[in-house]
Amino acid sequence: MATPPVQSEPERFGTIMDPVHGSIQLDKYLFKIIDRPEFQRLRKIKQFGGVYYVYPGGVHTRFEHSIGVCYIAGQLVDALNKHNPPGEENLSKWFTPQEKMCVQIAALCHDIGHGPFSHVYDFAVKEYVYKKLKSEQKRKDFIRSKKDEYGDNEKLESYLEKNEVPKKAKHEYRSALIVKRLMEELNFDEFKEHSYMYIQLIQDMITFSERDLKNEETKEEFWPTKLPSDKTYKEKTFLFEIVANGFTGIDVDKMDYFARDAHSVGLPNNFDWRRFTQTAKIIKCEDDFHHICSRDKDALSLYELFHTRNVLYRSVYKHKTVVIVEHLMKKALKKTTPQTIIQVKAEDENESYSLLKCWHDIDAFLVIDDSIEDFIMNGQTDEHQQVQKLFIKKAQDTDKSLEKYFSRIKERKLPKFLGRTAKGSEISKRNIAICASAKKSEIETIEKRLKPLPVKFSYGKGSEDPIQSHYFYGKFYPQNPFHIQKEEVSKILPSDFKEEEVFWYYDMKDDNDDETEAVARSLWECLNMHKLPTEFKSALEGSCARKRKLHEVHKEYTEDEEFKDFQKIIKRYKPKGTQ
């Protein structure tokens, strides 16, 4: 009698070869999302925004980053389920199977709401919306001043209520909206009748870092939210510390993108996320929340995580050339507002959205990606991209100067970097222009071409030390978590955790190196007056003072004899070999 064939169980995992984490396995249900057009769109959105114009290796996308975050999240959940503190060995696992699914889906989809050039699009939208609201605020104040004249009509009240930045303008909230639609369409059997609760949990995990934890709404409405397991959000706080940790900023999103970004540009990454998962435990802390805690001896490693962040910001994300490239990208995106139209066609209507307004409609938003750059450069007027009933096209009256921003980036015709100053210094565009000018008529031109761009550096929580918010446990009393003071870890750690600078650029229409050098020299002299020889310093201070005084009384100073003497002094102290 023939032996019946053995029925093999269906594969539970899919395997992906990742350049950073190696061969990784993901649960099969995650591929239902990965294979959707909404997620595949991330293949065409670079992780780095404008960085790849400076670092040729920085061409990885939000697609592989999202998969990496999902993988680390799954590994961390499995590790935490195994690490019950002493005295709680009989406790059921911290995460139910459905909650693990929610964590992995939130990790996978946390960036699905990103627009073209990643954060550049968000910054452009933010500036556009804030500028609009600022003008609306002026109108609002005017209407209030005329309230007696206009009266308390419904039109006035509805107008006054619109002075709030929409949440959909931020990629975290767009991600939450897109994942909700995905989950409703895919209809996972594992969630059954509680699907709406699990979908809400996924959305809350994605947007948690944007939540104000001191807000009364968070205390009174968010934390008491019930889960299908009959636990509350507060009893399972750790659910919100994995994908987008609003408490400390220590989350799997950073663990992946620090490693991935450093790998792509050739910088070292000294933080080992696997070590973090090996010692991480969930313990009830003094604030009455169950937090993910680390072993006390791992404190320096966590500082290394944020040190890596600082290095990446200084060397990569806020590289002097990247800053001006992304500034031009934002200008290009904002320039498209009246011209480039995203059209959404329904059966009985034709809705139109400009590029910086298409986040109003998720269908319109999902059409755009990094290919918008080619669209702008090529100047197409016909159908650009077809996705079901959606397409993007350029209006007939498009400003032909729109392409110049990306042309300048590609041809490297960028504003020249002059130097940097601390935010709040007394250096102003006017003073630099006056000091750099040879005659009064040049002042306005030089001042107009100077571009100061603010840049911030931190460990992710403003001026706060993020490690001071994290809980640790020791070898002998692991059930009693505590905070570690910075001095206990090392006395040579940073004393300040936030720094703000201003990068100065000079925008020339033509490559006039002499003029740019003169302005750069003036900025350097303003910043480094104390380093100059006494005679040169006195001459420089005197000349600048006279030029300012003459400018104030509207007199020309090109023929000023004392100014000519100053020019001779400059030549005397110029380094040999310079023109």
XYZ file of C-alpha atoms in Angstrom:
579
model
C 0.000 0.000 0.000
C 1.425 3.376 -1.034
C 2.328 5.857 1.687
C 0.175 9.003 1.453
C 2.160 12.166 0.699
C 3.138 14.242 3.717
C 1.180 17.476 3.898
C 3.712 20.277 4.366
C 2.709 23.237 6.465
C 2.505 26.559 4.634
C 5.569 28.734 5.091
C 5.148 31.252 7.893
C 7.997 33.500 6.845
C 9.364 35.249 3.799
C 13.109 35.875 3.464
C 14.711 39.130 2.326
C 18.424 39.814 1.866
C 19.104 43.190 3.469
C 22.448 45.005 2.940
C 22.528 46.164 6.577
C 20.952 43.340 8.619
C 21.780 40.406 6.349
C 19.251 37.649 5.639
C 16.046 38.536 7.508
C 12.710 36.795 7.873
C 9.323 38.510 8.041
C 5.936 36.983 8.804
C 3.991 36.161 5.652
C 1.050 38.391 6.561
C 3.328 41.431 6.275
C 3.782 40.764 2.560
C 0.093 41.522 2.048
C 1.043 45.121 2.839
C 4.487 45.096 1.198
C 2.980 44.033 -2.131
C 0.398 46.844 -2.145
C 0.928 49.852 -4.496
C 0.799 52.229 -1.506
C 3.868 50.538 -0.016
C 5.658 49.873 -3.313
C 5.525 53.640 -3.901
C 8.237 53.941 -1.213
C 10.717 52.435 -3.690
C 10.597 55.809 -5.451
C 11.150 57.985 -2.375
C 14.781 58.355 -1.336
C 15.489 58.161 2.371
C 18.010 60.977 2.161
C 16.139 63.799 0.426
C 18.863 65.973 -1.085
C 21.810 64.181 0.532
C 22.412 61.971 -2.508
C 23.535 65.067 -4.436
C 26.482 65.249 -2.019
C 26.984 61.591 -1.010
C 26.747 59.398 -4.139
C 26.067 56.273 -2.056
C 23.013 57.765 -0.351
C 20.450 56.392 -2.781
C 18.578 53.963 -0.518
C 14.824 54.454 -0.191
C 12.052 54.481 2.383
C 11.128 50.998 1.112
C 14.144 49.128 2.502
C 14.262 51.324 5.610
C 10.650 50.441 6.453
C 11.363 46.730 6.045
C 14.416 47.071 8.299
C 12.407 48.865 10.999
C 9.747 46.144 10.834
C 12.400 43.434 11.259
C 14.022 45.055 14.313
C 10.576 45.659 15.844
C 9.720 41.963 15.532
C 13.053 40.956 17.077
C 12.535 43.353 19.993
C 8.991 42.108 20.675
C 10.191 38.482 20.723
C 13.038 39.382 23.086
C 10.762 41.322 25.459
C 8.291 38.439 25.572
C 11.118 36.222 26.866
C 12.529 38.684 29.395
C 10.127 38.620 32.335
C 11.617 40.110 35.517
C 12.186 37.904 38.604
C 8.970 37.155 40.450
C 6.933 37.346 37.245
C 8.004 34.076 35.567
C 4.398 32.905 35.401
C 3.199 36.113 33.800
C 1.669 35.658 30.372
C 3.626 37.186 27.524
C 3.750 40.967 27.413
C 2.476 41.023 23.817
C -0.459 39.036 22.497
C 0.002 37.658 18.942
C -2.325 40.375 17.639
C -0.388 43.106 19.465
C 2.860 41.832 17.944
C 1.188 42.075 14.541
C 0.175 45.655 15.315
C 3.745 46.585 16.307
C 5.166 45.072 13.118
C 2.544 46.705 10.883
C 3.096 50.086 12.561
C 6.857 49.696 12.055
C 6.389 48.669 8.427
C 4.032 51.563 7.616
C 5.421 54.333 9.821
C 6.890 56.172 6.786
C 4.247 55.318 4.189
C 3.001 58.930 4.395
C 6.248 60.521 3.209
C 6.136 62.770 0.163
C 8.748 63.549 -2.520
C 12.299 63.898 -1.168
C 11.168 62.633 2.264
C 11.417 65.374 4.905
C 11.995 68.109 2.309
C 8.350 67.828 1.260
C 7.189 68.093 4.885
C 9.332 71.185 5.460
C 7.996 72.808 2.276
C 4.384 72.057 3.265
C 4.990 73.358 6.783
C 6.476 76.636 5.538
C 3.684 77.037 2.991
C 0.919 76.350 5.543
C 2.503 78.548 8.225
C 2.909 81.413 5.767
C -0.724 81.076 4.751
C -1.884 80.938 8.366
C 0.220 83.970 9.195
C -1.600 85.987 6.543
C -4.907 84.502 7.716
C -4.041 85.584 11.257
C -3.695 89.165 10.056
C -7.101 88.956 8.407
C -8.505 87.299 11.502
C -7.220 90.111 13.732
C -8.694 92.656 11.334
C -12.099 90.941 11.397
C -12.016 90.821 15.182
C -11.333 94.541 15.246
C -14.446 94.944 13.066
C -16.540 92.480 15.072
C -19.085 95.082 16.148
C -19.493 96.110 12.555
C -19.719 92.545 11.163
C -21.640 90.959 14.043
C -21.526 87.385 15.381
C -22.680 85.630 12.250
C -21.980 81.975 11.449
C -19.681 82.858 8.575
C -17.409 84.852 10.867
C -17.270 82.091 13.507
C -16.471 79.359 10.993
C -13.725 81.514 9.528
C -12.120 82.103 12.920
C -12.046 78.351 13.657
C -9.804 77.583 10.691
C -6.609 78.946 12.250
C -5.014 75.577 12.968
C -2.335 73.626 11.067
C -3.974 70.440 9.732
C -2.487 67.213 11.062
C -2.451 65.710 7.574
C 0.309 68.185 6.725
C 2.693 65.947 8.754
C 3.876 62.611 7.389
C 3.138 60.737 10.646
C -0.563 61.521 10.404
C -0.659 60.790 6.676
C 0.914 57.407 7.447
C -1.814 56.746 10.010
C -4.554 57.593 7.494
C -3.049 55.434 4.757
C -2.520 52.439 7.047
C -6.123 52.680 8.231
C -7.368 52.426 4.668
C -4.993 49.549 3.941
C -6.095 47.571 6.998
C -9.777 48.073 6.221
C -9.265 46.793 2.675
C -7.036 43.837 3.608
C -9.269 42.754 6.506
C -6.861 40.520 8.500
C -8.623 37.461 9.938
C -6.435 37.597 13.059
C -8.125 40.813 14.194
C -11.717 39.605 13.672
C -14.388 41.667 15.439
C -11.799 43.866 17.198
C -10.257 45.144 13.965
C -11.226 48.778 14.577
C -9.451 48.696 17.982
C -6.282 47.197 16.512
C -6.288 49.671 13.623
C -6.551 52.531 16.118
C -3.655 51.012 18.089
C -1.484 50.891 14.959
C -2.302 54.526 14.194
C -1.525 55.598 17.757
C 1.843 53.800 17.667
C 2.824 55.640 14.478
C 1.835 59.099 15.765
C 2.904 58.679 19.409
C 6.099 60.737 19.086
C 3.942 63.703 17.983
C 1.732 63.488 21.066
C 2.057 65.983 23.923
C 2.525 63.681 26.923
C 1.730 66.476 29.391
C -1.545 67.332 27.697
C -4.749 66.757 29.678
C -6.294 64.987 26.695
C -3.442 62.450 26.786
C -3.975 61.804 30.486
C -7.763 61.700 30.490
C -8.582 60.140 27.100
C -5.518 58.478 25.557
C -4.070 56.398 28.406
C -7.451 54.990 29.566
C -8.142 53.629 26.047
C -9.114 49.951 26.228
C -7.419 47.171 24.254
C -9.124 43.907 23.179
C -7.113 42.172 25.931
C -9.051 44.316 28.478
C -5.821 46.119 29.346
C -5.525 49.881 28.902
C -2.935 51.837 26.960
C -1.430 52.892 30.286
C -1.006 49.290 31.425
C 0.804 48.548 28.166
C 2.811 51.734 27.743
C 5.662 49.735 26.215
C 3.580 49.292 23.052
C 4.276 52.943 22.251
C 8.035 52.829 22.969
C 9.010 50.606 20.045
C 8.192 52.393 16.765
C 8.029 56.115 17.666
C 9.084 56.564 21.291
C 7.736 59.875 22.568
C 9.293 59.373 26.009
C 13.005 59.061 25.189
C 13.372 58.810 21.417
C 14.995 55.368 21.747
C 13.101 53.374 19.113
C 13.596 50.916 16.262
C 13.118 53.642 13.644
C 16.354 55.344 14.736
C 18.157 52.034 15.197
C 17.592 51.179 11.549
C 18.071 54.521 9.863
C 21.248 55.356 11.799
C 22.757 52.010 10.777
C 21.463 52.236 7.190
C 22.398 55.870 6.618
C 25.883 55.453 8.126
C 26.431 52.348 5.993
C 25.472 54.162 2.787
C 27.866 57.095 3.293
C 30.764 55.137 4.782
C 30.530 56.417 8.361
C 30.837 54.129 11.411
C 27.803 53.174 13.495
C 28.879 52.106 16.962
C 25.417 51.285 18.328
C 24.457 47.583 18.312
C 20.665 47.186 18.353
C 21.006 43.434 18.934
C 22.750 44.114 22.240
C 19.866 46.431 23.161
C 17.287 43.679 22.561
C 19.298 41.161 24.610
C 19.088 43.182 27.828
C 15.798 45.082 27.357
C 13.079 44.290 29.903
C 9.603 45.604 30.631
C 9.291 46.742 34.251
C 6.736 48.829 36.126
C 8.434 52.116 37.010
C 7.924 54.822 39.609
C 5.723 56.861 37.241
C 3.217 53.950 37.281
C 3.920 53.041 33.637
C 5.382 49.793 32.314
C 8.488 50.970 30.429
C 11.122 49.214 28.341
C 14.198 49.374 30.585
C 17.884 48.715 29.873
C 20.690 47.225 31.929
C 22.674 49.943 33.730
C 25.949 48.933 32.064
C 24.388 49.733 28.662
C 23.987 53.452 29.414
C 27.116 54.442 27.484
C 25.916 52.413 24.498
C 22.650 54.399 24.469
C 24.609 57.656 24.576
C 26.448 56.263 21.552
C 23.098 55.945 19.746
C 22.493 59.677 20.116
C 26.133 60.509 19.442
C 25.714 58.708 16.101
C 22.657 60.864 15.480
C 24.677 64.006 16.136
C 27.511 62.880 13.848
C 25.074 62.068 11.034
C 23.365 65.443 11.383
C 26.639 67.350 11.339
C 28.368 65.341 8.627
C 25.450 64.281 6.426
C 21.914 65.628 6.994
C 23.128 69.183 7.711
C 26.257 69.158 5.582
C 26.797 72.710 4.314
C 26.066 71.691 0.716
C 23.088 69.501 1.637
C 21.516 72.443 3.485
C 21.584 74.700 0.431
C 20.550 71.875 -1.953
C 17.464 71.106 0.133
C 16.762 74.841 0.413
C 16.579 75.005 -3.401
C 14.434 71.852 -3.450
C 11.957 73.489 -1.070
C 11.888 76.608 -3.227
C 11.120 74.446 -6.265
C 8.293 72.647 -4.457
C 6.813 75.914 -3.202
C 7.143 77.423 -6.673
C 4.914 74.661 -8.054
C 1.962 75.643 -5.859
C -0.024 77.638 -8.454
C 1.211 75.690 -11.490
C 1.572 71.949 -10.927
C -1.812 70.346 -10.442
C -2.671 66.925 -9.042
C -6.056 66.011 -10.483
C -8.410 63.502 -8.893
C -11.210 62.378 -11.181
C -14.359 60.901 -9.663
C -17.501 59.845 -11.516
C -19.321 63.123 -11.065
C -16.603 65.631 -10.193
C -13.096 66.795 -11.030
C -11.105 67.806 -7.938
C -7.773 69.595 -8.371
C -4.955 69.965 -5.868
C -1.666 71.820 -6.154
C 1.507 69.933 -5.240
C 1.749 71.359 -1.714
C -1.986 70.890 -1.116
C -2.463 67.342 -2.374
C -2.130 66.000 1.196
C -5.745 67.166 1.552
C -6.675 64.032 -0.400
C -4.860 60.724 0.180
C -5.589 59.459 -3.353
C -3.973 62.544 -4.834
C -1.057 62.363 -2.412
C -0.240 58.749 -3.302
C 0.422 59.767 -6.919
C 3.487 61.873 -6.114
C 7.013 60.611 -5.428
C 10.607 61.588 -6.295
C 9.798 61.338 -10.017
C 8.194 64.778 -9.633
C 11.738 66.109 -10.179
C 11.881 64.649 -13.701
C 8.371 65.932 -14.316
C 9.422 69.460 -13.373
C 12.644 69.279 -15.415
C 11.051 67.805 -18.536
C 8.195 70.297 -18.554
C 5.574 67.753 -19.573
C 2.085 69.011 -20.327
C 0.457 65.668 -20.980
C -0.453 62.868 -18.624
C 2.524 62.069 -16.383
C 1.560 59.110 -14.253
C -1.586 57.026 -14.328
C -2.816 55.253 -11.195
C -6.421 54.101 -11.578
C -8.391 57.360 -11.975
C -5.583 59.680 -10.903
C -3.004 61.524 -12.918
C -0.620 64.422 -12.523
C -0.100 67.078 -15.147
C 1.407 70.522 -15.465
C -0.892 73.464 -16.054
C -0.516 75.317 -19.345
C 0.547 78.585 -17.694
C 3.488 77.088 -15.828
C 6.274 79.494 -14.952
C 9.235 78.503 -17.155
C 11.653 79.459 -14.377
C 10.412 76.514 -12.309
C 13.082 74.157 -13.665
C 15.947 76.473 -12.733
C 16.122 75.250 -9.133
C 16.825 71.625 -10.040
C 19.052 72.745 -12.914
C 21.194 74.689 -10.465
C 21.455 71.627 -8.227
C 22.386 69.259 -11.063
C 24.871 71.690 -12.631
C 26.299 72.584 -9.198
C 25.530 76.277 -9.615
C 24.825 76.676 -5.921
C 25.071 79.677 -3.614
C 28.583 79.725 -2.125
C 29.048 78.776 1.514
C 30.709 81.611 3.451
C 30.797 80.349 7.024
C 28.707 79.769 10.113
C 27.790 81.796 13.175
C 26.103 80.950 16.448
C 22.415 81.782 16.524
C 21.813 85.033 18.370
C 25.140 86.611 17.405
C 25.065 90.285 16.503
C 26.166 89.595 12.929
C 23.557 90.880 10.473
C 23.195 90.866 6.695
C 23.363 94.662 6.737
C 26.663 94.850 8.624
C 28.307 92.261 6.387
C 27.053 94.054 3.259
C 28.348 97.428 4.464
C 31.760 96.007 5.378
C 32.085 94.081 2.089
C 31.003 96.893 -0.224
C 33.458 99.136 -2.055
C 30.775 101.730 -2.699
C 27.382 102.538 -1.315
C 25.493 101.383 -4.406
C 26.710 97.806 -3.793
C 25.207 97.479 -0.324
C 21.662 96.615 -1.365
C 22.857 94.056 -3.924
C 25.202 92.296 -1.493
C 22.584 92.268 1.249
C 20.006 90.780 -1.110
C 22.365 87.997 -2.181
C 23.290 86.970 1.360
C 21.302 83.952 2.593
C 21.403 83.043 6.292
C 19.875 79.573 6.905
C 19.247 78.399 10.496
C 20.478 74.909 11.432
C 19.805 72.952 14.641
C 21.777 70.123 16.237
C 20.631 68.089 19.229
C 20.239 64.594 20.672
C 16.605 64.580 19.541
C 14.864 66.146 22.555
C 15.805 69.792 22.255
C 18.094 70.906 25.068
C 17.268 67.824 27.168
C 19.474 64.783 27.686
C 17.263 61.930 26.363
C 19.010 59.302 28.496
C 17.804 61.081 31.647
C 14.242 60.048 30.719
C 15.168 56.377 30.206
C 14.878 53.764 32.959
C 17.620 51.274 33.809
C 17.829 48.227 36.062
C 20.771 46.739 37.949
C 22.163 43.264 38.457
C 20.974 42.755 42.040
C 17.579 44.527 42.180
C 16.284 44.249 38.607
C 12.681 44.771 39.703
C 13.523 48.322 40.881
C 14.237 50.523 37.825
C 15.953 53.886 38.194
C 17.375 56.837 36.260
C 21.129 57.214 35.756
C 22.821 60.586 36.089
C 25.101 61.586 33.248
C 28.109 61.887 35.574
C 27.668 58.256 36.626
C 28.258 57.183 33.034
C 31.153 59.492 32.144
C 32.342 62.973 33.015
C 33.301 63.739 29.420
C 29.812 63.488 27.937
C 28.263 66.667 26.431
C 27.291 69.428 28.836
C 24.825 70.898 26.320
C 22.490 68.857 24.152
C 21.303 71.515 21.734
C 23.168 73.856 19.437
C 21.781 76.339 16.931
C 23.825 77.888 14.161
C 23.334 80.036 11.090
C 24.916 78.956 7.803
C 25.750 81.903 5.540
C 25.583 81.609 1.738
C 26.163 84.074 -1.068
C 24.023 83.661 -4.177
C 25.683 84.856 -7.380
C 24.002 84.913 -10.774
C 27.418 84.538 -12.413
C 30.564 82.921 -11.069
C 32.210 86.060 -9.719
C 34.727 84.565 -7.319
C 36.274 87.935 -6.453
C 32.981 89.368 -5.215
C 32.142 86.193 -3.300
C 35.595 86.161 -1.718
C 35.191 89.786 -0.630
C 31.899 89.007 1.126
C 33.339 85.834 2.659
C 36.332 87.830 3.898
C 34.025 90.412 5.496
C 32.063 87.697 7.285
C 35.290 86.103 8.508
C 36.596 89.466 9.698
C 33.355 90.158 11.583
C 33.634 86.783 13.302
C 37.381 86.728 13.931
C 38.264 90.344 14.700
C 39.993 89.254 17.936
C 42.435 87.052 15.991
C 43.800 89.882 13.841
C 47.015 91.871 14.469
C 46.401 95.011 16.535
C 47.179 97.463 13.710
C 44.973 95.587 11.238
C 42.159 95.211 13.765
C 42.146 98.949 14.536
C 42.147 99.870 10.850
C 39.360 97.413 10.114
C 37.183 98.585 12.998
C 37.752 102.221 12.069
C 36.958 101.669 8.406
C 33.775 99.713 9.125
C 32.629 102.360 11.583
C 33.265 105.165 9.069
C 31.490 103.255 6.303
C 28.448 102.713 8.510
C 28.427 106.389 9.512
C 28.761 107.603 5.935
C 26.027 105.225 4.851
C 23.707 106.560 7.557
C 24.109 110.115 6.244
C 23.817 108.864 2.634
C 27.312 109.907 1.568
C 29.492 108.082 -0.942
C 32.765 106.784 0.476
C 34.621 105.297 -2.483
C 36.896 108.370 -2.631
C 37.387 108.516 1.116
C 41.150 108.837 1.734
C 41.052 106.931 5.008
C 39.283 104.051 3.244
C 42.084 103.961 0.659
C 44.620 103.728 3.475
C 42.657 100.805 4.861
C 42.876 99.010 1.485
C 46.667 99.310 1.674
C 46.642 97.741 5.146
C 44.555 94.827 3.851
C 47.141 94.145 1.140
C 49.950 94.292 3.717
C 48.346 91.623 5.903
C 47.059 89.417 3.083
C 48.646 85.933 3.025
C 51.369 85.583 0.408
C 50.250 84.121 -2.888
C 46.684 85.506 -2.746
C 45.348 87.958 -5.318
